[in-house]
C-alpha cells in the first residue's frame, strides 16, 4: 500500500516528464531537459497512443551530442512524428533540416517557436509535449507557459 501511495504522489522533475496543467485547462508535458532518439520516439509514441478529449501537439527540439548520426536520427524521429496524427507538431533547430518535407513545421529561430506555440491557442483538454536536449533551450518556452499554470505557481 505504501508503494502505491508513493507512486500516486510522485512528482516528476522539471524538464523530465513533469506534467503541468495550465490556466486554460491544457496540459504541458515538460521533457525539455534531455532527448535521445529512443526517448524522443518513446515520448512521441506515448502521446500518439493516449486518448484525450482535446488536441495533441508536440514541439521537438534538437537532440544533442549524436555525432555523425545526427541527421539520420532526426530524420527517423520526424518519420515517427509524422505518423502520430498530431494536430500540430514542430521541430526546432538546424538538425531537423535534412530530410524535412514541405509539410513539416520547421522552426528556425526562437521568435518563430514562440509564435507557433501561441498560434496553437491551447485550450482545455489539449496536450502539448515539449521535448528536446537542454542545449536547444526549450526550457525558456516551458517557463513562459508555466507562467500560465493553473493556480499560478
PDB file of C-alpha atoms in Angstrom:
ATOM      1  CA  UNK A   1       0.000   0.000   0.000  1.00  0.00           C
ATOM      2  CA  UNK A   2       2.828   2.382   0.826  1.00  0.00           C
ATOM      3  CA  UNK A   3       4.327   1.849  -2.627  1.00  0.00           C
ATOM      4  CA  UNK A   4       1.011   2.681  -4.286  1.00  0.00           C
ATOM      5  CA  UNK A   5       0.631   5.869  -2.208  1.00  0.00           C
ATOM      6  CA  UNK A   6       4.156   6.935  -3.137  1.00  0.00           C
ATOM      7  CA  UNK A   7       3.624   6.182  -6.822  1.00  0.00           C
ATOM      8  CA  UNK A   8       0.389   8.189  -6.889  1.00  0.00           C
ATOM      9  CA  UNK A   9       2.033  11.159  -5.192  1.00  0.00           C
ATOM     10  CA  UNK A  10       5.204  11.031  -7.345  1.00  0.00           C
ATOM     11  CA  UNK A  11       6.102  14.330  -8.982  1.00  0.00           C
ATOM     12  CA  UNK A  12       8.486  14.449 -11.922  1.00  0.00           C
ATOM     13  CA  UNK A  13      11.318  16.918 -12.002  1.00  0.00           C
ATOM     14  CA  UNK A  14      11.050  19.958 -14.256  1.00  0.00           C
ATOM     15  CA  UNK A  15      12.222  19.079 -17.748  1.00  0.00           C
ATOM     16  CA  UNK A  16      11.986  15.355 -17.100  1.00  0.00           C
ATOM     17  CA  UNK A  17       8.402  14.347 -17.639  1.00  0.00           C
ATOM     18  CA  UNK A  18       6.706  16.940 -15.461  1.00  0.00           C
ATOM     19  CA  UNK A  19       3.035  17.382 -16.364  1.00  0.00           C
ATOM     20  CA  UNK A  20       1.627  20.828 -15.679  1.00  0.00           C
ATOM     21  CA  UNK A  21      -1.976  21.952 -16.040  1.00  0.00           C
ATOM     22  CA  UNK A  22      -2.122  25.466 -17.455  1.00  0.00           C
ATOM     23  CA  UNK A  23      -4.729  28.082 -16.532  1.00  0.00           C
ATOM     24  CA  UNK A  24      -6.580  27.463 -19.791  1.00  0.00           C
ATOM     25  CA  UNK A  25      -7.014  23.760 -18.894  1.00  0.00           C
ATOM     26  CA  UNK A  26      -4.410  22.490 -21.351  1.00  0.00           C
ATOM     27  CA  UNK A  27      -1.647  20.167 -20.192  1.00  0.00           C
ATOM     28  CA  UNK A  28       2.048  20.723 -20.771  1.00  0.00           C
ATOM     29  CA  UNK A  29       4.388  17.734 -20.736  1.00  0.00           C
ATOM     30  CA  UNK A  30       7.821  19.155 -19.980  1.00  0.00           C
ATOM     31  CA  UNK A  31      10.564  16.946 -21.421  1.00  0.00           C
ATOM     32  CA  UNK A  32      12.855  19.886 -22.183  1.00  0.00           C
ATOM     33  CA  UNK A  33      15.935  18.671 -20.338  1.00  0.00           C
ATOM     34  CA  UNK A  34      17.157  15.733 -22.385  1.00  0.00           C
ATOM     35  CA  UNK A  35      16.493  13.939 -25.659  1.00  0.00           C
ATOM     36  CA  UNK A  36      17.904  10.933 -27.421  1.00  0.00           C
ATOM     37  CA  UNK A  37      16.437   9.121 -30.417  1.00  0.00           C
ATOM     38  CA  UNK A  38      14.942   6.446 -28.142  1.00  0.00           C
ATOM     39  CA  UNK A  39      13.488   8.843 -25.570  1.00  0.00           C
ATOM     40  CA  UNK A  40      12.166  11.180 -28.278  1.00  0.00           C
ATOM     41  CA  UNK A  41      10.490   8.299 -30.102  1.00  0.00           C
ATOM     42  CA  UNK A  42       9.006   6.934 -26.869  1.00  0.00           C
ATOM     43  CA  UNK A  43       7.576  10.311 -25.847  1.00  0.00           C
ATOM     44  CA  UNK A  44       6.086  10.934 -29.296  1.00  0.00           C
ATOM     45  CA  UNK A  45       4.537   7.479 -29.498  1.00  0.00           C
ATOM     46  CA  UNK A  46       3.180   7.698 -25.957  1.00  0.00           C
ATOM     47  CA  UNK A  47       1.390  10.944 -26.722  1.00  0.00           C
ATOM     48  CA  UNK A  48       0.175   9.489 -30.011  1.00  0.00           C
ATOM     49  CA  UNK A  49      -1.370   6.483 -28.258  1.00  0.00           C
ATOM     50  CA  UNK A  50      -3.077   8.211 -25.335  1.00  0.00           C
ATOM     51  CA  UNK A  51      -6.766   9.077 -25.663  1.00  0.00           C
ATOM     52  CA  UNK A  52      -7.551  12.673 -24.728  1.00  0.00           C
ATOM     53  CA  UNK A  53     -10.563  14.913 -25.240  1.00  0.00           C
ATOM     54  CA  UNK A  54      -8.549  17.767 -26.724  1.00  0.00           C
ATOM     55  CA  UNK A  55      -5.930  18.208 -29.385  1.00  0.00           C
ATOM     56  CA  UNK A  56      -2.379  16.835 -29.413  1.00  0.00           C
ATOM     57  CA  UNK A  57       0.674  18.967 -30.126  1.00  0.00           C
ATOM     58  CA  UNK A  58       4.396  18.297 -29.990  1.00  0.00           C
ATOM     59  CA  UNK A  59       7.300  20.723 -30.104  1.00  0.00           C
ATOM     60  CA  UNK A  60      10.527  18.838 -30.716  1.00  0.00           C
ATOM     61  CA  UNK A  61      13.912  20.394 -30.117  1.00  0.00           C
ATOM     62  CA  UNK A  62      17.182  19.134 -31.486  1.00  0.00           C
ATOM     63  CA  UNK A  63      18.817  16.097 -29.940  1.00  0.00           C
ATOM     64  CA  UNK A  64      22.367  16.944 -28.953  1.00  0.00           C
ATOM     65  CA  UNK A  65      25.614  15.013 -28.894  1.00  0.00           C
ATOM     66  CA  UNK A  66      24.686  12.489 -31.593  1.00  0.00           C
ATOM     67  CA  UNK A  67      27.806  12.920 -33.679  1.00  0.00           C
ATOM     68  CA  UNK A  68      27.899  11.732 -37.279  1.00  0.00           C
ATOM     69  CA  UNK A  69      24.500  10.044 -36.988  1.00  0.00           C
ATOM     70  CA  UNK A  70      22.638  13.213 -36.034  1.00  0.00           C
ATOM     71  CA  UNK A  71      20.916  13.805 -39.386  1.00  0.00           C
ATOM     72  CA  UNK A  72      19.749  10.214 -39.705  1.00  0.00           C
ATOM     73  CA  UNK A  73      18.474  10.180 -36.108  1.00  0.00           C
ATOM     74  CA  UNK A  74      16.497  13.382 -36.608  1.00  0.00           C
ATOM     75  CA  UNK A  75      15.022  12.018 -39.862  1.00  0.00           C
ATOM     76  CA  UNK A  76      13.888   8.843 -38.096  1.00  0.00           C
ATOM     77  CA  UNK A  77      12.220  10.828 -35.317  1.00  0.00           C
ATOM     78  CA  UNK A  78      10.458  13.027 -37.894  1.00  0.00           C
ATOM     79  CA  UNK A  79       9.025   9.899 -39.520  1.00  0.00           C
ATOM     80  CA  UNK A  80       7.633   8.807 -36.156  1.00  0.00           C
ATOM     81  CA  UNK A  81       6.127  12.258 -35.509  1.00  0.00           C
ATOM     82  CA  UNK A  82       4.530  12.353 -38.959  1.00  0.00           C
ATOM     83  CA  UNK A  83       2.764   9.071 -38.274  1.00  0.00           C
ATOM     84  CA  UNK A  84       1.108  10.004 -34.979  1.00  0.00           C
ATOM     85  CA  UNK A  85      -1.795  12.067 -36.263  1.00  0.00           C
ATOM     86  CA  UNK A  86      -0.919  15.077 -34.109  1.00  0.00           C
ATOM     87  CA  UNK A  87      -2.984  18.186 -34.679  1.00  0.00           C
ATOM     88  CA  UNK A  88       0.353  20.012 -34.992  1.00  0.00           C
ATOM     89  CA  UNK A  89       3.988  19.248 -34.438  1.00  0.00           C
ATOM     90  CA  UNK A  90       7.011  21.416 -34.982  1.00  0.00           C
ATOM     91  CA  UNK A  91      10.741  20.858 -34.978  1.00  0.00           C
ATOM     92  CA  UNK A  92      13.145  23.488 -33.672  1.00  0.00           C
ATOM     93  CA  UNK A  93      16.802  23.559 -34.617  1.00  0.00           C
ATOM     94  CA  UNK A  94      19.014  23.116 -37.645  1.00  0.00           C
ATOM     95  CA  UNK A  95      19.411  19.357 -37.125  1.00  0.00           C
ATOM     96  CA  UNK A  96      15.902  18.804 -38.478  1.00  0.00           C
ATOM     97  CA  UNK A  97      16.586  20.396 -41.881  1.00  0.00           C
ATOM     98  CA  UNK A  98      17.951  17.295 -43.616  1.00  0.00           C
ATOM     99  CA  UNK A  99      15.140  15.109 -44.858  1.00  0.00           C
ATOM    100  CA  UNK A 100      12.402  17.570 -43.981  1.00  0.00           C
ATOM    101  CA  UNK A 101       9.278  17.675 -46.123  1.00  0.00           C
ATOM    102  CA  UNK A 102       7.494  20.821 -47.216  1.00  0.00           C
ATOM    103  CA  UNK A 103       4.622  19.957 -44.856  1.00  0.00           C
ATOM    104  CA  UNK A 104       6.882  19.763 -41.784  1.00  0.00           C
ATOM    105  CA  UNK A 105       6.811  22.697 -39.391  1.00  0.00           C
ATOM    106  CA  UNK A 106      10.481  23.595 -39.165  1.00  0.00           C
ATOM    107  CA  UNK A 107      11.152  26.407 -36.742  1.00  0.00           C
ATOM    108  CA  UNK A 108      14.495  28.092 -37.189  1.00  0.00           C
ATOM    109  CA  UNK A 109      14.593  30.786 -34.531  1.00  0.00           C
ATOM    110  CA  UNK A 110      13.270  31.492 -31.069  1.00  0.00           C
ATOM    111  CA  UNK A 111      10.611  34.012 -32.106  1.00  0.00           C
ATOM    112  CA  UNK A 112       9.258  31.541 -34.639  1.00  0.00           C
ATOM    113  CA  UNK A 113       8.909  28.969 -31.843  1.00  0.00           C
ATOM    114  CA  UNK A 114       7.037  31.420 -29.635  1.00  0.00           C
ATOM    115  CA  UNK A 115       4.698  32.494 -32.460  1.00  0.00           C
ATOM    116  CA  UNK A 116       3.970  28.892 -33.452  1.00  0.00           C
ATOM    117  CA  UNK A 117       3.061  27.836 -29.916  1.00  0.00           C
ATOM    118  CA  UNK A 118       0.992  30.978 -29.316  1.00  0.00           C
ATOM    119  CA  UNK A 119      -0.828  30.243 -32.580  1.00  0.00           C
ATOM    120  CA  UNK A 120      -1.962  26.870 -31.235  1.00  0.00           C
ATOM    121  CA  UNK A 121      -4.431  28.684 -28.966  1.00  0.00           C
ATOM    122  CA  UNK A 122      -4.171  25.971 -26.343  1.00  0.00           C
ATOM    123  CA  UNK A 123      -7.457  25.231 -24.602  1.00  0.00           C
ATOM    124  CA  UNK A 124      -8.916  22.867 -22.045  1.00  0.00           C
ATOM    125  CA  UNK A 125      -8.127  19.231 -22.765  1.00  0.00           C
ATOM    126  CA  UNK A 126      -5.252  19.923 -25.164  1.00  0.00           C
ATOM    127  CA  UNK A 127      -1.821  18.418 -24.565  1.00  0.00           C
ATOM    128  CA  UNK A 128       1.478  19.967 -25.626  1.00  0.00           C
ATOM    129  CA  UNK A 129       4.637  17.858 -25.423  1.00  0.00           C
ATOM    130  CA  UNK A 130       7.857  19.905 -25.326  1.00  0.00           C
ATOM    131  CA  UNK A 131      10.899  17.667 -25.779  1.00  0.00           C
ATOM    132  CA  UNK A 132      14.492  18.392 -26.726  1.00  0.00           C
ATOM    133  CA  UNK A 133      18.047  18.466 -25.481  1.00  0.00           C
ATOM    134  CA  UNK A 134      18.859  21.064 -22.855  1.00  0.00           C
ATOM    135  CA  UNK A 135      21.219  22.782 -25.302  1.00  0.00           C
ATOM    136  CA  UNK A 136      18.351  23.892 -27.566  1.00  0.00           C
ATOM    137  CA  UNK A 137      16.823  25.958 -24.762  1.00  0.00           C
ATOM    138  CA  UNK A 138      13.190  24.877 -24.836  1.00  0.00           C
ATOM    139  CA  UNK A 139      13.024  25.301 -21.069  1.00  0.00           C
ATOM    140  CA  UNK A 140      12.596  29.038 -21.801  1.00  0.00           C
ATOM    141  CA  UNK A 141       9.299  28.307 -23.528  1.00  0.00           C
ATOM    142  CA  UNK A 142       8.296  25.967 -20.715  1.00  0.00           C
ATOM    143  CA  UNK A 143       8.925  28.759 -18.183  1.00  0.00           C
ATOM    144  CA  UNK A 144       6.757  31.127 -20.192  1.00  0.00           C
ATOM    145  CA  UNK A 145       3.973  28.568 -20.419  1.00  0.00           C
ATOM    146  CA  UNK A 146       4.273  27.752 -16.719  1.00  0.00           C
ATOM    147  CA  UNK A 147       3.524  31.410 -16.084  1.00  0.00           C
ATOM    148  CA  UNK A 148       0.070  30.332 -17.244  1.00  0.00           C
ATOM    149  CA  UNK A 149      -0.046  27.419 -14.796  1.00  0.00           C
ATOM    150  CA  UNK A 150      -3.346  26.723 -13.053  1.00  0.00           C
ATOM    151  CA  UNK A 151      -3.067  28.034  -9.530  1.00  0.00           C
ATOM    152  CA  UNK A 152      -0.173  30.264 -10.664  1.00  0.00           C
ATOM    153  CA  UNK A 153       2.951  28.778  -9.098  1.00  0.00           C
TER     154      UNK A 153
END
